[in-house]
Every structure is written in C-alpha cells, then in structure tokens.
Short mmCIF file of C-alpha atoms in Angstrom, two decimals:
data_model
loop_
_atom_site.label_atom_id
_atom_site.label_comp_id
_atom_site.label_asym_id
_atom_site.label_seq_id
_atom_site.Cartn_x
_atom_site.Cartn_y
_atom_site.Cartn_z
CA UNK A 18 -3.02 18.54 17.68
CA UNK A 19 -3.08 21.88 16.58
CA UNK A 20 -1.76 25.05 17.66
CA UNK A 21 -1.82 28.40 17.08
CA UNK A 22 1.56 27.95 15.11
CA UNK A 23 0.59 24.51 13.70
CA UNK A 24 4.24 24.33 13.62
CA UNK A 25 4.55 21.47 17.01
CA UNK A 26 2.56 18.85 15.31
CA UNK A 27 2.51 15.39 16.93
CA UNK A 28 0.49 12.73 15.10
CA UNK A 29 0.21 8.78 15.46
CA UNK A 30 0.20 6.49 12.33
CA UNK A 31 -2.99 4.73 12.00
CA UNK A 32 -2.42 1.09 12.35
CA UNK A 33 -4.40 -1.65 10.54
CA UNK A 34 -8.24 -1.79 12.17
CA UNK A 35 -8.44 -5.72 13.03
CA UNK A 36 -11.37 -5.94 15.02
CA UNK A 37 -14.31 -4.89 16.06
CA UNK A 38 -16.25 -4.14 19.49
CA UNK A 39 -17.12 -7.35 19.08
CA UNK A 40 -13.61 -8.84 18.92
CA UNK A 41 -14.19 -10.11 16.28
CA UNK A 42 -11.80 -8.88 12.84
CA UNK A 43 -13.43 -7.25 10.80
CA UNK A 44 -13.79 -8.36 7.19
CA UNK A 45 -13.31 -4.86 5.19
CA UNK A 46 -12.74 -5.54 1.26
CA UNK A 47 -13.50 -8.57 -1.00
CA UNK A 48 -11.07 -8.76 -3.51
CA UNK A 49 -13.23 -10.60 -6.53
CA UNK A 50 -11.84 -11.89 -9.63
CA UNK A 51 -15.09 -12.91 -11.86
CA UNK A 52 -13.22 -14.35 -14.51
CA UNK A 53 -9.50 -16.26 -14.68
CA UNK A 54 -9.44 -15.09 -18.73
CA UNK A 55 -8.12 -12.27 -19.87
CA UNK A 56 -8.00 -10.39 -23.88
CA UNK A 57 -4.54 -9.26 -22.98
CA UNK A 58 -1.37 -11.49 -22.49
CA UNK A 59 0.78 -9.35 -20.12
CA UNK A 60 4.42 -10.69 -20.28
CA UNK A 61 3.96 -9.07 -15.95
CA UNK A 62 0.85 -10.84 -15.19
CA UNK A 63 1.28 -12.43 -11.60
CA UNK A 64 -2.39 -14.06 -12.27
CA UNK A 65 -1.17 -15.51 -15.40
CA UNK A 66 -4.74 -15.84 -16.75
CA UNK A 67 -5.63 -17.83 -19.74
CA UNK A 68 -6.60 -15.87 -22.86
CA UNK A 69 -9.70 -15.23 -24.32
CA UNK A 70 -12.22 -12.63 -25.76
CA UNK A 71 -15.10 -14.40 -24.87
CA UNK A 72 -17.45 -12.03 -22.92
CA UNK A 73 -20.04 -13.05 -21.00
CA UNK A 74 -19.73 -15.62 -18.38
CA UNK A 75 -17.67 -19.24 -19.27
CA UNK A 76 -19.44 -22.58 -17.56
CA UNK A 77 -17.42 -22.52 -14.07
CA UNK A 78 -17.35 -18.72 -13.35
CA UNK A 79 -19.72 -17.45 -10.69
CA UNK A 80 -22.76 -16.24 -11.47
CA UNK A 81 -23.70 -12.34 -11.16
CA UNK A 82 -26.51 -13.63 -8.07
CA UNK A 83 -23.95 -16.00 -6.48
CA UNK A 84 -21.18 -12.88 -6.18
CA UNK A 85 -23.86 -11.01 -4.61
CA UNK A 86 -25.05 -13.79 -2.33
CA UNK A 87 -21.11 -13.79 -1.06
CA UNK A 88 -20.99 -9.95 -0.87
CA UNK A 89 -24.13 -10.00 1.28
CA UNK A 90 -22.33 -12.35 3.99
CA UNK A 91 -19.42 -10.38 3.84
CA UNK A 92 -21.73 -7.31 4.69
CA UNK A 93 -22.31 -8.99 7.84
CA UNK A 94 -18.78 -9.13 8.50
CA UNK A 95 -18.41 -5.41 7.95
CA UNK A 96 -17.94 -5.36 4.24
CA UNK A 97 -17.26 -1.61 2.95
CA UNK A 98 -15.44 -2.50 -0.50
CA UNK A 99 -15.44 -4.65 -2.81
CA UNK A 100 -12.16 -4.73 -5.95
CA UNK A 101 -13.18 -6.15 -9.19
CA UNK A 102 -9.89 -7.38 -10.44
CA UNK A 103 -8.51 -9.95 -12.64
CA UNK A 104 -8.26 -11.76 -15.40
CA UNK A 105 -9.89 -9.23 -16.98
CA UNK A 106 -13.01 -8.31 -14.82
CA UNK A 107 -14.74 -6.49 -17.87
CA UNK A 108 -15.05 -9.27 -19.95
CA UNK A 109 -18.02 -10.16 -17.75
CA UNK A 110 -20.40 -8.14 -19.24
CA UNK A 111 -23.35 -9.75 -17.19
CA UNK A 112 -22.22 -7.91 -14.12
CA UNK A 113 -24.53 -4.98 -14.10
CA UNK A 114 -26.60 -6.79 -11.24
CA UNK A 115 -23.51 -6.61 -8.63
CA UNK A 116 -23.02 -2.82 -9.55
CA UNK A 117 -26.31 -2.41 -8.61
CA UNK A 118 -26.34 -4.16 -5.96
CA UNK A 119 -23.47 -2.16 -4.50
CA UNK A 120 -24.56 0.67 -5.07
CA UNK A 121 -27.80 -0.02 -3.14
CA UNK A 122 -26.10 -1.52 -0.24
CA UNK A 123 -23.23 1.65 0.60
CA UNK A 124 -20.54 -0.79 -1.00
CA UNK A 125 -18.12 1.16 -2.60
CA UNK A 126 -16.62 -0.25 -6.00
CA UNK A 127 -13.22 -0.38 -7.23
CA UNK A 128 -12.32 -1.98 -10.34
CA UNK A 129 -8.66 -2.60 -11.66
CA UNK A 130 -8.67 -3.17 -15.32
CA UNK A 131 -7.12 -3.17 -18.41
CA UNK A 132 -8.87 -0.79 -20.37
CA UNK A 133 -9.09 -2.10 -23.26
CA UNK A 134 -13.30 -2.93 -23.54
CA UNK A 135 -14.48 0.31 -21.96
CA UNK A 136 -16.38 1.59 -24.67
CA UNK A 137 -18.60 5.07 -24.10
CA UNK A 138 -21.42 2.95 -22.94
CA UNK A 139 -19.44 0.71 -20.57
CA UNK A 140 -18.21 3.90 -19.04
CA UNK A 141 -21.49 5.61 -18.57
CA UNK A 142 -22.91 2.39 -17.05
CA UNK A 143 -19.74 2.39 -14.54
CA UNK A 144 -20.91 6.01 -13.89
CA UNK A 145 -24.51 5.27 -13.33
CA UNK A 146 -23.43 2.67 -10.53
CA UNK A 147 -21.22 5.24 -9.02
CA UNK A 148 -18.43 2.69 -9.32
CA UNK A 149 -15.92 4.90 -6.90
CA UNK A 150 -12.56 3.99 -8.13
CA UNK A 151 -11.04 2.77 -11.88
CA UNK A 152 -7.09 2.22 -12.36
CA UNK A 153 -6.01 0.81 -15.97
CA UNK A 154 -2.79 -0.31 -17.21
CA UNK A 155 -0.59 1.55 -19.50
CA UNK A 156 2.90 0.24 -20.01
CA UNK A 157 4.56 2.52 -22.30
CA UNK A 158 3.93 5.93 -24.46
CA UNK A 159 3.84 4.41 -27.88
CA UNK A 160 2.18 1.16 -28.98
CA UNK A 161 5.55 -0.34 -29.79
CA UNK A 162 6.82 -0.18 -26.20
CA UNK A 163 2.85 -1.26 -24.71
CA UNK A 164 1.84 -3.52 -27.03
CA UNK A 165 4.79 -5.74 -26.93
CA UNK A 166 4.65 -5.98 -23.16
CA UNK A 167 0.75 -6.39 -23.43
CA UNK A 168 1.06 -8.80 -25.84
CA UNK A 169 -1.55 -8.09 -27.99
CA UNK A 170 -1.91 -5.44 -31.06
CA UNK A 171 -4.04 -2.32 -30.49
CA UNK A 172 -3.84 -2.49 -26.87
CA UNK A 173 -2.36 0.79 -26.43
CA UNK A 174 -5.26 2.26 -28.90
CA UNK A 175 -8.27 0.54 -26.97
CA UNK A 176 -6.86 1.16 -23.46
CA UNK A 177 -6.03 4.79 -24.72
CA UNK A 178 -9.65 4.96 -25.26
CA UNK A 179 -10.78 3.43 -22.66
CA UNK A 180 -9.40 6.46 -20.64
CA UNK A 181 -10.27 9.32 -23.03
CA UNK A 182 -14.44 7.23 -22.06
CA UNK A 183 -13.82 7.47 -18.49
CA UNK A 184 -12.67 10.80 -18.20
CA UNK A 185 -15.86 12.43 -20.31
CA UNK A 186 -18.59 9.97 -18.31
CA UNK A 187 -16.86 11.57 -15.23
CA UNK A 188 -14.13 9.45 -13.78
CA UNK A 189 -10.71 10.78 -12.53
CA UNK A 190 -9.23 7.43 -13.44
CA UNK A 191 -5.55 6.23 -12.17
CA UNK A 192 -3.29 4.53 -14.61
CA UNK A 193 -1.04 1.44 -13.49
CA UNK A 194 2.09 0.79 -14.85
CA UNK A 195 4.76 -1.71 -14.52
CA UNK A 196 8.35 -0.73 -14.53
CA UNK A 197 10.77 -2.46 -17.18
CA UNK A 198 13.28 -2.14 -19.08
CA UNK A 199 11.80 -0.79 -22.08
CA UNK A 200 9.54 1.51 -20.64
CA UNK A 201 12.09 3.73 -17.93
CA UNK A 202 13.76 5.26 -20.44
CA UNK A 203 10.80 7.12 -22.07
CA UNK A 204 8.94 7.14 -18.86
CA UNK A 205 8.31 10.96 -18.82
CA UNK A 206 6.69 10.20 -22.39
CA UNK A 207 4.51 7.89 -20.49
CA UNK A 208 3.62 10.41 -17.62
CA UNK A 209 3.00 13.38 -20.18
CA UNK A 210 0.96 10.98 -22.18
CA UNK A 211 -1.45 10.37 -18.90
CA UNK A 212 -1.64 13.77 -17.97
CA UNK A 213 -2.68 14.56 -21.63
CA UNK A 214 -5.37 12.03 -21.37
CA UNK A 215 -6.60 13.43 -18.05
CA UNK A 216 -5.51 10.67 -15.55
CA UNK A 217 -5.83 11.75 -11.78
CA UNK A 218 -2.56 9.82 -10.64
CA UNK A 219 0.26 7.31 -12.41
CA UNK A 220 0.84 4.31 -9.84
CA UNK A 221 4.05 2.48 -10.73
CA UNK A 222 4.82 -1.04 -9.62
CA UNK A 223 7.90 -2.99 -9.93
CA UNK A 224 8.04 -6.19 -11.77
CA UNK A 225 6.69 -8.90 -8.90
CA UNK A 226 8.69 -12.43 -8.88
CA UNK A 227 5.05 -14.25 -9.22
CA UNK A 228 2.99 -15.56 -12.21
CA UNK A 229 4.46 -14.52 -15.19
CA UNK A 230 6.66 -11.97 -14.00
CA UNK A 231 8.99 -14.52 -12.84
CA UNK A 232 9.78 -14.93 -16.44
CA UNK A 233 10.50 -11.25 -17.14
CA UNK A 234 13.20 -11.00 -13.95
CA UNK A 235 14.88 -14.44 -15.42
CA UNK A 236 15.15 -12.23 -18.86
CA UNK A 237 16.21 -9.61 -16.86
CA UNK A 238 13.70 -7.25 -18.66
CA UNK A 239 13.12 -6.02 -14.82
CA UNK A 240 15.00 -3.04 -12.90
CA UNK A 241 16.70 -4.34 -10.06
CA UNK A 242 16.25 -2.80 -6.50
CA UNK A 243 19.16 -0.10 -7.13
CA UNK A 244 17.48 0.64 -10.20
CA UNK A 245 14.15 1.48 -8.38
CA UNK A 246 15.51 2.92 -6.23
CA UNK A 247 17.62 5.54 -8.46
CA UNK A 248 14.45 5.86 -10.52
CA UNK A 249 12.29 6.80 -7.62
CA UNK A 250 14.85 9.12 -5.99
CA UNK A 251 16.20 10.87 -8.67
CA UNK A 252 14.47 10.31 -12.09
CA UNK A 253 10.92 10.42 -10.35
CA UNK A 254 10.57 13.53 -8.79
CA UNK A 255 11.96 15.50 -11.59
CA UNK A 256 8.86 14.29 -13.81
CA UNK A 257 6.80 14.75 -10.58
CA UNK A 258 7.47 18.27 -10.79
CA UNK A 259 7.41 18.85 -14.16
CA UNK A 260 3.93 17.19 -14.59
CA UNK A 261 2.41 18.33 -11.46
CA UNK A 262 0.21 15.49 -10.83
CA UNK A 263 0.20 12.36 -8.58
CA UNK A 264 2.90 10.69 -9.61
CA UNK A 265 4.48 7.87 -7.49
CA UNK A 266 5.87 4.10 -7.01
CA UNK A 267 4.51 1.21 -4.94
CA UNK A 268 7.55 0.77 -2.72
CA UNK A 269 7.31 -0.78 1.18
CA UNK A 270 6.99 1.66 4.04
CA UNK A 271 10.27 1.57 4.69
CA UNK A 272 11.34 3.39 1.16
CA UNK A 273 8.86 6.05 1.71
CA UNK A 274 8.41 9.69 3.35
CA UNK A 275 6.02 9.63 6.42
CA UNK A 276 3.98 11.92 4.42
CA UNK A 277 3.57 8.96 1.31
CA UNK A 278 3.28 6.36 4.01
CA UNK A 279 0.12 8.27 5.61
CA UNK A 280 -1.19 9.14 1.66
CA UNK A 281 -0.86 5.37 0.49
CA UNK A 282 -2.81 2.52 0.19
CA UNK A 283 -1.46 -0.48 2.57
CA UNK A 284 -2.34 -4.13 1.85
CA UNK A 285 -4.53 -4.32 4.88
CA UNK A 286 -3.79 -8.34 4.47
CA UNK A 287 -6.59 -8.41 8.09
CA UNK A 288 -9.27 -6.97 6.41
CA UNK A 289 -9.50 -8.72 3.26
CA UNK A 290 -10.08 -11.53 1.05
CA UNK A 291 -9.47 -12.90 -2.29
CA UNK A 292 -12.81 -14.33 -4.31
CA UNK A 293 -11.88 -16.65 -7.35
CA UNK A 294 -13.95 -17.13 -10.34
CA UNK A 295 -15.02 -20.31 -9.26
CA UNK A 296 -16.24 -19.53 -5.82
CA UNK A 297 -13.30 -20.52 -3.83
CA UNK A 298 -11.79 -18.31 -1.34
CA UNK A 299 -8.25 -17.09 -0.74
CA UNK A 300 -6.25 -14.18 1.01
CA UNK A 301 -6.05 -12.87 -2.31
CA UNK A 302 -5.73 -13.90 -6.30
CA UNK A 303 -2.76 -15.99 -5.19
CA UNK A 304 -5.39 -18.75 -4.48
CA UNK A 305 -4.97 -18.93 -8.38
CA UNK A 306 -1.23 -20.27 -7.79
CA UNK A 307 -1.27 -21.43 -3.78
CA UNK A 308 -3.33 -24.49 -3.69
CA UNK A 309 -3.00 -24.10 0.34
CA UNK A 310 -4.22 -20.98 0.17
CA UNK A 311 -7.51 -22.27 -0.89
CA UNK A 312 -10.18 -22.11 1.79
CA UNK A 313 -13.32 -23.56 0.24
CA UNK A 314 -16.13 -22.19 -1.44
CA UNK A 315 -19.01 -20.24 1.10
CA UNK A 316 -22.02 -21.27 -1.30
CA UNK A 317 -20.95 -25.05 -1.03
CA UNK A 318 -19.58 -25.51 2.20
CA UNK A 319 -20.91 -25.56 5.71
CA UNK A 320 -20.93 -22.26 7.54
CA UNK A 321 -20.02 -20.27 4.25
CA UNK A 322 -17.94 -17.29 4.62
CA UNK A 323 -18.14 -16.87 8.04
CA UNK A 324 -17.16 -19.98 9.10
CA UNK A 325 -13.89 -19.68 6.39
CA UNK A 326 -13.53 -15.92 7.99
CA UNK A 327 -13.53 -16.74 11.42
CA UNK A 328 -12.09 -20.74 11.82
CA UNK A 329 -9.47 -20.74 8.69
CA UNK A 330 -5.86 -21.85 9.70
CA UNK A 331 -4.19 -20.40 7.72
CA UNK A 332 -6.46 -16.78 8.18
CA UNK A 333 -5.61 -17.16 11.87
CA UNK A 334 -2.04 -17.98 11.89
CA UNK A 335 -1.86 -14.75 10.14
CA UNK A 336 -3.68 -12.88 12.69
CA UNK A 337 -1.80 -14.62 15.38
CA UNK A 338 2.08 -14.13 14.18
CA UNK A 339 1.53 -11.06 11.74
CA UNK A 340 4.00 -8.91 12.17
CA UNK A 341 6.17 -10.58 15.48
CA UNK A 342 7.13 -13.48 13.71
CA UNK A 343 8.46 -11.39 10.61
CA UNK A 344 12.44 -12.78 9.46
CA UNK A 345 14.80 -11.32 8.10
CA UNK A 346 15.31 -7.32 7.43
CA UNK A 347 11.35 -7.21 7.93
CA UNK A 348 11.83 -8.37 11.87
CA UNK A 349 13.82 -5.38 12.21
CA UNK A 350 11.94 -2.44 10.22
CA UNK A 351 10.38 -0.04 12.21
CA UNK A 352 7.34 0.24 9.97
CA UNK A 353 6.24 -3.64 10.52
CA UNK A 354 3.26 -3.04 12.22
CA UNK A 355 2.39 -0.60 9.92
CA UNK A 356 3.50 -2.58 6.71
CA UNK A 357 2.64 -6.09 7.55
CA UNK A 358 5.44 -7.17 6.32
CA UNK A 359 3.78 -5.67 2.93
CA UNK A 360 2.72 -8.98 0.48
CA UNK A 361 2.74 -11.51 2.67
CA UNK A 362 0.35 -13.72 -0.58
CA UNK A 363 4.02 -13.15 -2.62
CA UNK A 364 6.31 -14.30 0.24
CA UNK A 365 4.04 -17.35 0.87
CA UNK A 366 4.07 -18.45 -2.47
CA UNK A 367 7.44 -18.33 -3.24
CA UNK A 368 8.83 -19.79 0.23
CA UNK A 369 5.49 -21.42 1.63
CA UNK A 370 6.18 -19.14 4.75
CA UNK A 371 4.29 -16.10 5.47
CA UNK A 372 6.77 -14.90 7.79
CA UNK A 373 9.94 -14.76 5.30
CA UNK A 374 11.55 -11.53 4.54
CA UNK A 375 9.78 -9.37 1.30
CA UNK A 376 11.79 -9.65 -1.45
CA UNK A 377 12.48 -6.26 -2.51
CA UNK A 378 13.52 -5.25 0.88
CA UNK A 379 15.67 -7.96 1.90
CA UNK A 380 17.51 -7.81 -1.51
CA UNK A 381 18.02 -4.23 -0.81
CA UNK A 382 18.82 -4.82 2.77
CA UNK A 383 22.09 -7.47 1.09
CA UNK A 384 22.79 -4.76 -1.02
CA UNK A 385 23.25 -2.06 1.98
CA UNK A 386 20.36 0.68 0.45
CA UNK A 387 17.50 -0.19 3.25
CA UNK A 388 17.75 3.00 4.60
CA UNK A 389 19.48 2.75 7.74
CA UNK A 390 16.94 5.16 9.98
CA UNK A 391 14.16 2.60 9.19
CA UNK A 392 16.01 0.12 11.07
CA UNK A 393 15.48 -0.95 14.97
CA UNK A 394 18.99 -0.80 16.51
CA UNK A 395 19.72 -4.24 17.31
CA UNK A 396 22.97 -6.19 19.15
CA UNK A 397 21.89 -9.21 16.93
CA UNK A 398 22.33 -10.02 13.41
CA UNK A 399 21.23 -13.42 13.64
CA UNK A 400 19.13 -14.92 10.62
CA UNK A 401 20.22 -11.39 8.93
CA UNK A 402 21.88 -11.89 5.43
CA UNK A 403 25.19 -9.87 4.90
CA UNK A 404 25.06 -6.74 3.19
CA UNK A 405 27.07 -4.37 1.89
CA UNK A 406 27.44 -1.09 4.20
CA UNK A 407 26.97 1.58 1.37
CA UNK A 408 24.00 3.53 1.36
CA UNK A 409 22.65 5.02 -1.57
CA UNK B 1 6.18 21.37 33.70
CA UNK B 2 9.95 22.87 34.70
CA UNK B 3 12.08 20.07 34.34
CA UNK B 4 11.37 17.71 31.35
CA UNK B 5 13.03 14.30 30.62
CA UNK B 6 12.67 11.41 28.49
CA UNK B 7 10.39 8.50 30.09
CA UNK B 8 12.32 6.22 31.93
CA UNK B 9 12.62 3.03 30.79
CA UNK B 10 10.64 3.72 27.32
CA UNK B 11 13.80 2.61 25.44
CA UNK B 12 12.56 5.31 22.82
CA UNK B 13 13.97 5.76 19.37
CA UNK B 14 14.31 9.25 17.97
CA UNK B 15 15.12 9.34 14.04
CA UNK B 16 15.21 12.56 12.04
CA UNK B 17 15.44 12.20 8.73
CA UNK B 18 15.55 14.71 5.65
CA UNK B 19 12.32 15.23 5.35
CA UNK B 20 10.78 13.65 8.31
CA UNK B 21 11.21 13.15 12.18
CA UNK B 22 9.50 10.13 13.61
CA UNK B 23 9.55 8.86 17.95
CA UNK B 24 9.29 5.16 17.75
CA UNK B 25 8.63 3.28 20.80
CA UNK B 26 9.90 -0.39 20.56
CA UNK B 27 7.58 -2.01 23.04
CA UNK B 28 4.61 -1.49 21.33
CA UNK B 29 6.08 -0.22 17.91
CA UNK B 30 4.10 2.52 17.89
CA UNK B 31 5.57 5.51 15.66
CA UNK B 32 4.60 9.22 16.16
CA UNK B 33 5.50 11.61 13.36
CA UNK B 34 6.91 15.09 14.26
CA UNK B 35 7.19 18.19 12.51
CA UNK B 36 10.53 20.27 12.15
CA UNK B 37 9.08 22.45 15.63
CA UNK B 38 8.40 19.03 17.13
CA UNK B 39 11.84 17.67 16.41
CA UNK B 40 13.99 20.89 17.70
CA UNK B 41 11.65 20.62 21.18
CA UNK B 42 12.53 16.58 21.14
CA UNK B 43 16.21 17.43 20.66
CA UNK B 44 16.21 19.80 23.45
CA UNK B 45 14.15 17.17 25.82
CA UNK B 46 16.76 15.13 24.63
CA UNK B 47 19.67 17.40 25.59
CA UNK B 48 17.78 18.10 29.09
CA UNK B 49 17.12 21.44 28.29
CA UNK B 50 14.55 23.05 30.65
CA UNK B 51 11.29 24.63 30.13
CA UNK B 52 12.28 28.37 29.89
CA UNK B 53 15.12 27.16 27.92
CA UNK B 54 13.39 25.63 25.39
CA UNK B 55 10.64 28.55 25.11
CA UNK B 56 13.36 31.00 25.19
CA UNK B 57 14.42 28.97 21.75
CA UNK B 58 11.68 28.86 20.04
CA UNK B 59 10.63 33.10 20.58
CA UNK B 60 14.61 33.13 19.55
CA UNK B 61 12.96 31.18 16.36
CA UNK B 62 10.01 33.16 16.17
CA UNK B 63 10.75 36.72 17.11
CA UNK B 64 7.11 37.96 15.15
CA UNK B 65 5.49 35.39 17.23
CA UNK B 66 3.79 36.40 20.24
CA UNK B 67 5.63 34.72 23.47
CA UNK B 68 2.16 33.83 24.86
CA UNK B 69 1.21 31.98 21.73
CA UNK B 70 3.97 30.47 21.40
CA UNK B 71 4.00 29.64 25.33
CA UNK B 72 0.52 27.76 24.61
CA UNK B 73 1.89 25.86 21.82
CA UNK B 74 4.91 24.45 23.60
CA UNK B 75 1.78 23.56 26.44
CA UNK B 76 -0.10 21.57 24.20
CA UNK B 77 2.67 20.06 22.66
CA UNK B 78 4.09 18.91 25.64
CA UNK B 79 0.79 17.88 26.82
CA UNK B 80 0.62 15.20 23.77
CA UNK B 81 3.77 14.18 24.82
CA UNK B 82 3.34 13.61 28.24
CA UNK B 83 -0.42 11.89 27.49
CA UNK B 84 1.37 9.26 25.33
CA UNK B 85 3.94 8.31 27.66
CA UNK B 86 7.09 9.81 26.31
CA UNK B 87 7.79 12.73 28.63
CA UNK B 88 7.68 12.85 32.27
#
C-alpha cells in the first residue's frame, strides 16, 4: 500500500513458495556440483573436495548431456535456476553445452567459483551464455593473508584476475569471503580492494562447523558469535559507509533489519536440490558428507527425478515438520517460517536431526545476544539451554 | 471507523525496534512490517485512541500536510489493517 504520504506503509514478508496450483511443491533451483575436485585447498571448505588441476571431465563425473537430461526433468517440475557450485565447477571445461542449453530454455545461471581459471576467454564465453550471476572467493587483501587460507600460491593473483575478466566481458560480479582470524583485522583492505576491482557486492560468511571448517573452529582461527556479531554491528557499517557499496554478512533472519531480511537471499531448502558429480541427488552438496542424505541417481533409477522429488522420505519429512518441529532458540524465533530454521543440510549433519537448533543462533541464544525482540514470548523454557541475560 | 481496537483474540505481538517495527501474529506466524507512521498509528490502536484522535496526531505531525490527504492515508492504512485481521 501506498499513500499519498507513503509514510503508513504496511507490507507482508513473502514466505517460501512451496507449491503449486497443482499442489504439488515446486522444484525451483538445482544446485549442481559437476566435479568433487577442486585447484584450491581452502583450509574453510565445507565440501572438502579432493585436489586436482585436471580439467576436463574425470571417469565418474556426469557428462555435459546427462546434466542437461536432469535439468530438463527438473523443468517439468518448475525449474527456474540452476547454481554451478563446487569443487571447483570451472575445471569442467566441457560445459559449454549446459550454458547453452540454459540459455535456450529461460534457465537462469548462477555459478559460485573460485576465480582462479577465468581467463578473458572463459569470461566472454560466460557472457555469451548470459550466465546471470558469478560470486568468487577472496579471503584477504594481500596474497599472504589469501593464499595461506586458500592453500595454494598465486591464488590471490589468478582470482584477482579472474575479476578484473569478468568485470570488462560485462559482469557485476560478487565476491565471497570467509571471516577469520587473519583476515578481520585488515578487512577494510579487503573491501577497498573489491571496490577497486569493480565488484558489485562483498558477501561475508562465517566459518561453518562442516567439512573442513570444523578444523579451523578446533584451531580457533574462527570468530566466535560475539565476534560476528561486534564485527557486523560496529566494524561493518563503518566500511559500509565509507565504501558505499553492498557490503554485508550472511547472518540468520533473526540478526538482521527487516529491510536486509526482504533484500537477502534465503535458503529456500523447499525449492531446491543438491546434484553431485556422480549423478546422485541430495538436498544440497551435503550429500558429499550425509550418506542418508543420498536419494539415488534420476538417470539410473526408476521414476528419475520426479519420483526422488515427489516420494523421498527424507524430502517429505522436511516438508511435513519444517519449521513446527524446530528445537531449541529456533522453536521460538519469530522469523521461523521465514528462515526455515536457516541450514537445516548443516544441522542434519552434525546432529542427524533436521529439527535441532542452528548453531550460530543457539550459541548466541546461551550467550544472551539473540536479540530479545526476535523472540516469541513464551511461559516455557523447556528444551531451552541457559543463557546469560546480557544483551549486546 | 470511530472506535478502533486490537482483534480480539489475535494474541498479536507488536515489536518496535531501532530501525524497524514489525506485527507478528502467532497463529499463523505471519509478520507484517511497519513504517515509523505505521508504528505511531499501532501505538495509538494500542492505547485505544480513537479515530479523530489519532488523525488529530498525525496533522499535529504533519502541519504542511493537507488534513484530507492525510485523512485518506490513515483510510487506507486502516483498511490494510482491518483486511488482514488485526483491527476491528
């Protein structure tokens, strides 16, 4: 609504889209990994691929026809996205025929990579399949601080480039970055550095207890969740404004302004699933870690991805107790049914429950900075953790 | 639309916040965002202000603002209101 004033202004927050006329839910983004390998050796990685500069396809990786023959079944399940993630995705360089096919078809690409092997010509070949949306990771402002968390020499050069080839073929790319310890305290290095370079936003993710990054919180090269939070309350918006560009940290619902809650991405955990590079299907890339979380391969099995879309288990215990059944702090948050309860693929694999608390907000909950107004009054603390009463 | 109250039985939630002001209705957990306008007029619901009160406030707040405008405004806004269950 809006008036004369625009000053009265009512609005609803869009929930997650689950279904169709139909009934049925519909199947909105396929999140497909074409290779487990990787030429970096992120000490983050939650994949924890294997390494390797081999380009090209290796023996058990699907081939460019058989993504396609998945994306077309997924089109009949009201496919509008696909994300080429990792391992690296890039390393396939054979996968000119799904572009193409995309772009064809109305299906919008995203790709999440490293950076590192997008050369002029990869870029302008991105461009020519109007691939719609690139993030790469950058991890610090020097080499030093990127290359040691990268693992590898001359990432910070190639992914450096990488950008500098996506901006002139075009792209408005977003840089990814993982918070650590080395990396916060030159952090407005890092975000003059993209904004040099001609990024179009800095997304910032905490370090994720899964893969490899379980490793960095036991070395407590990690911020902790009063860290974070500091950082994103009172170090962030300082570069924010200095920079003026989109600047910002993946953070729950509940740790966010309406405003960034309506602007942000949401793991629509309904609408999507994981593709592997061997043809198996998953909610995500956590089928790489969560052998349950498997759900068999469409181009083998009988009744292919519908059948694994519609009939799964584990797809439909989801549906069925996603968000009521939420413990802990997330039972009470006001923003469930907007936040899902946010990784539910994380919570699962480290408690084999998909209705446990998310980590960063129940450890903020214990230590009395989940902010209070998020909370749904309740007489009952039961299954609730103690916390602290301070708020930050 | 003289007298204005709170829905009976909605149980509703009211948080204003620094920057935000949000109605969240735990039955269906629905959330509906409001402006800084939209939160003083919730307030006053609140408080059990009446109409003319509240529309007295707000030309108070606005005295460049036409009443009429701001008359139609209030209207609509209240309209929204009432359409989604929270006012009666």
């Amino acid at each position: 609504m809006r008036g004369v004033l625009d000053r009265f202004f009512i609005g609803d927050f869009k929930r997650h889209m689950k279904k169709n006329r139909q009934k049925n839910y519909i199947l909105n983004s396929l999140y497909i990994n074409p290779t487990g390998r990787c030429n970096l050796k992120c000490r983050h990685c939650w994949i924890n691929p294997y390494y390797s500069n081999d380009t090209g396809a290796s023996g058990n990786e699907l081939k460019p026809g058989e993504i396609i023959s998945i994306i077309k079944e997924a089109r009949e399940l009201g496919l509008a996205n696909i994300k080429l993630t990792g391992g690296e995705p890039l390393l396939r360089n054979d996968l000119e025929e799904v572009f193409e096919f995309c772009a064809k078809n109305g299906i919008k690409i995203c790709i999440e990579t490293n950076g590192t092997l997008i050369d002029r010509g990869k870029a302008l070949l991105l461009k020519k399949y109007n691939v719609d949306f690139i993030s790469l990771s950058l991890d610090g402002c020097n080499p030093s601080i990127n290359d040691s968390f990268r693992g590898v020499k001359g990432a910070f050069r190639m992914a450096t480039d990488g950008i500098r080839n996506l901006v002139k073929a075009g792209f408005n790319p977003q840089v990814i970055t993982c918070l650590h310890r080395r990396n916060v305290e030159n952090f407005e290095k890092l975000a003059g550095l993209c904004k040099d370079l001609g990024v179009s936003s800095l997304k910032i993710n905490p370090v994720m207890p899964v893969g490899k990054g379980k490793r960095l919180i036991k070395d407590k090269q990690n911020l902790g969740v009063k860290e974070i939070l500091h950082f994103k309350n009172h170090i962030l918006p300082g570069i924010r404004n200095k920079f003026q560009y989109d600047i910002f940290i993946h953070l729950p619902p509940a740790f966010l302004s309406l405003k960034e809650i309506g602007k942000r991405g949401k793991c629509n955990i309904f609408g999507i699933l994981g593709v592997l590079p061997d043809g198996n299907i998953s909610i995500c890339g956590i089928g790489f870690h969560v052998d349950e979380l498997l759900f068999g391969k469409p181009l083998r099995d009988r009744g292919g991805l519908k059948r694994i879309w519609r009939e799964n288990k584990k797809l439909n215990e989801l549906r069925k107790h996603v968000p009521d059944r939420l413990e802990g702090v997330c039972s009470k948050c006001i923003f469930k049914k907007i936040c899902l309860g946010c990784c539910r693929a994380e919570v699962y694999y480290r408690d084999k429950n998909f209705y446990a608390p998310f980590w960063f907000c129940q450890e903020s909950y214990k230590q009395g900075l989940f902010p209070e107004s998020r909370l749904i009054p309740s007489t009952s603390d039961k299954g609730m953790p103690k916390r602290k009463i301070k708020q930050e | 639309m003289k007298k204005l109250r709170v829905k009976k039985g909605k149980d509703l939630i009211f948080r204003k916040e620094e920057e935000d002001a949000f109605i969240f209705t735990p039955e269906d957990a629905n959330i509906r965002t409001l402006n800084e306008n939209g939160a003083f007029i919730w307030e006053m619901i609140e408080k059990k202000e009446r109409y003319d009160e509240i529309l007295k406030s707000l030309c108070l707040k606005y005295p460049k603002v036409a009443k009429n405008r701001i008359k139609k405004d209030l209207d609509r806004f209240l309209g929204e209101l009432k359409k989604r269950g929270l006012i009666e």
